[in-house]
Amino acid sequence: MNLLELVAANQLNPTNENKKLSVPGQIRDTYAVYAIPLKYLYYNDQNGRINTAYKKYKAEFGMLEPEAGDTKYNEVFEKFIFDSNQQALKDTVQSIKDKSQQEPGVVLPDGRVIDGNRRFTALRMLQREDNIEKTFSAVVLPLDAKVDEKKIKELELDLQLGREERVNYDPIDRIFDVYNTIIVEKLMTVEEYKKASGAGNTRGINRDIRLAELILKFLNIVSPSKDSEERQVDKFYLARDLKLDGPIEEIESTITKLNSGNKEVVTDAVLVHLAVLKSDEEQKDTTRVMRDIKKNILKDSERLEHYVDAVDSKVDIIVDAFEEKPINSANDIKIVFSNDEELQKSADTLNRSAERLIYKGENDSKRMKALAKLENIFETLEDMRPEDFDELTVDERLEAKGVIQDIKDVVFKLNKELIK
């Protein structure tokens, strides 16, 4: 089945709408919209919003062959879309009930839905509800999913992230999509991804790559691969299930900037500590604990040295436990600890060591509050780049220069007082 052939044979009804698209390599920028019966359509298994959900499904049940219509494939992917944002989908269903489909989607000739998964899902649900056949208003792009993979990815990013009405990905899905597109599949460069996604600069994209690398180190600890062909990146769904985005984002910058000679040892210790925290059902705020470790241990060389010495042997015991029992689900991380008394003691020791050092750090920070503020200001300024100001107007740039001068004046006065 080829939708373009159906168009040529006048078997798909035009809606008299047009949709503007910026497709690399295509001369046209305006495309006709057609009313396409749902039986001809299927979800895109490469969609960045649901890629980690599909990775999880494949790990448990195996790969699904894409198939249009009322199929197991579409049933499974419909659930991915529903679970990704239930309220948004309910709103879309109601909107289509009240006003019909307002924004056309984008599909390929074989029926793959490149843009409009939520609208497609809403229509499928409504069709089941009233048993009246529905059609999906969409452009049919003359592209091939394999041959034109890069063009399709650029279009997906532009439609989903590069427009004013964009809805951001879940943080873990975003991090995975950046890493998978640029590093694993090598479909785009950082600069190309920035342009397609409408990002203001490449800083956030490069940070997402670093976050992904840190997440992969965590996954390599808790779920080491026993099969040489098994890839850690295929287990990225664990990061979403374990809600790693907050704690990993909290520590990434500090770990990246560590000058310690035993940086890898420190990284492993903190990531093992994070695994311990995730194994504790009573620990609700791992992000806060990681923030405390960052502020009171990682940023103080003396306390950091004590931390590494205190937890080193315990880290090895915990890593060995995961070597024996790699996790395959978020719940597995609790099971690894629950039946092993020695492991629980190691976890308790690691937690107590960190708590003592955090307590000492908090007491010291009260005394050195002014210095801590200066360090925070320095970190904020150090992260800024000239391109961050590119979108400012002429007047706004002048205002920014004035603020910078004010900062210089304050720093000069403070410095003058300190050297008295």
PDB file of C-alpha atoms in Angstrom, residues 42-67 72-81 83-84 112 173 176 180 231 233-238 240-241:
ATOM      1  CA  TYR A  42       0.884   3.166  11.890  1.00  0.00           C
ATOM      2  CA  TYR A  43       3.041   4.760  14.581  1.00  0.00           C
ATOM      3  CA  ASN A  44       6.662   5.761  14.066  1.00  0.00           C
ATOM      4  CA  ASP A  45       8.895   3.481  16.164  1.00  0.00           C
ATOM      5  CA  GLN A  46      11.712   6.052  15.939  1.00  0.00           C
ATOM      6  CA  ASN A  47       9.729   8.845  17.590  1.00  0.00           C
ATOM      7  CA  GLY A  48      11.912  10.561  20.190  1.00  0.00           C
ATOM      8  CA  ARG A  49       9.057  10.986  22.673  1.00  0.00           C
ATOM      9  CA  ILE A  50       8.446   7.249  23.061  1.00  0.00           C
ATOM     10  CA  ASN A  51      11.793   5.709  22.133  1.00  0.00           C
ATOM     11  CA  THR A  52      12.731   4.706  25.692  1.00  0.00           C
ATOM     12  CA  ALA A  53       9.272   3.180  26.245  1.00  0.00           C
ATOM     13  CA  TYR A  54       9.774   1.004  23.172  1.00  0.00           C
ATOM     14  CA  LYS A  55      13.271   0.022  24.371  1.00  0.00           C
ATOM     15  CA  LYS A  56      11.681  -1.252  27.572  1.00  0.00           C
ATOM     16  CA  TYR A  57       9.016  -3.174  25.668  1.00  0.00           C
ATOM     17  CA  LYS A  58      11.619  -4.785  23.395  1.00  0.00           C
ATOM     18  CA  ALA A  59      13.703  -5.852  26.410  1.00  0.00           C
ATOM     19  CA  GLU A  60      10.668  -7.680  27.852  1.00  0.00           C
ATOM     20  CA  PHE A  61       8.734  -8.917  24.820  1.00  0.00           C
ATOM     21  CA  GLY A  62      10.928  -8.503  21.746  1.00  0.00           C
ATOM     22  CA  MET A  63      10.682  -6.346  18.644  1.00  0.00           C
ATOM     23  CA  LEU A  64       7.386  -5.557  16.909  1.00  0.00           C
ATOM     24  CA  GLU A  65       7.040  -5.426  13.133  1.00  0.00           C
ATOM     25  CA  PRO A  66       5.397  -2.144  12.056  1.00  0.00           C
ATOM     26  CA  GLU A  67       1.909  -2.813  10.736  1.00  0.00           C
ATOM     27  CA  LYS A  72      -0.874  -5.412  17.919  1.00  0.00           C
ATOM     28  CA  TYR A  73       1.866  -2.976  16.864  1.00  0.00           C
ATOM     29  CA  ASN A  74      -0.481   0.034  16.855  1.00  0.00           C
ATOM     30  CA  GLU A  75      -2.151  -1.143  20.064  1.00  0.00           C
ATOM     31  CA  VAL A  76       1.185  -1.217  21.915  1.00  0.00           C
ATOM     32  CA  PHE A  77       2.332   2.145  20.568  1.00  0.00           C
ATOM     33  CA  GLU A  78      -1.029   3.735  21.349  1.00  0.00           C
ATOM     34  CA  LYS A  79      -0.433   2.803  24.996  1.00  0.00           C
ATOM     35  CA  PHE A  80       3.043   4.396  24.851  1.00  0.00           C
ATOM     36  CA  ILE A  81       1.471   7.646  23.621  1.00  0.00           C
ATOM     37  CA  ASP A  83       1.081   6.828  29.100  1.00  0.00           C
ATOM     38  CA  SER A  84       3.521   9.548  28.022  1.00  0.00           C
ATOM     39  CA  ARG A 112       4.156   5.866   9.032  1.00  0.00           C
ATOM     40  CA  ASP A 173      13.580  10.973  26.450  1.00  0.00           C
ATOM     41  CA  PHE A 176      18.325   9.819  25.016  1.00  0.00           C
ATOM     42  CA  ASN A 180      21.122   8.446  20.193  1.00  0.00           C
ATOM     43  CA  ARG A 231      24.254  -2.273  24.408  1.00  0.00           C
ATOM     44  CA  VAL A 233      22.071   2.502  25.439  1.00  0.00           C
ATOM     45  CA  ASP A 234      19.246  -0.012  24.862  1.00  0.00           C
ATOM     46  CA  LYS A 235      18.631  -0.042  28.625  1.00  0.00           C
ATOM     47  CA  PHE A 236      17.997   3.704  28.766  1.00  0.00           C
ATOM     48  CA  TYR A 237      14.393   2.984  29.746  1.00  0.00           C
ATOM     49  CA  LEU A 238      15.740   2.127  33.224  1.00  0.00           C
ATOM     50  CA  ARG A 240      13.261   6.899  33.046  1.00  0.00           C
ATOM     51  CA  ASP A 241      11.738   4.257  35.324  1.00  0.00           C
TER      52      ASP A 241
END
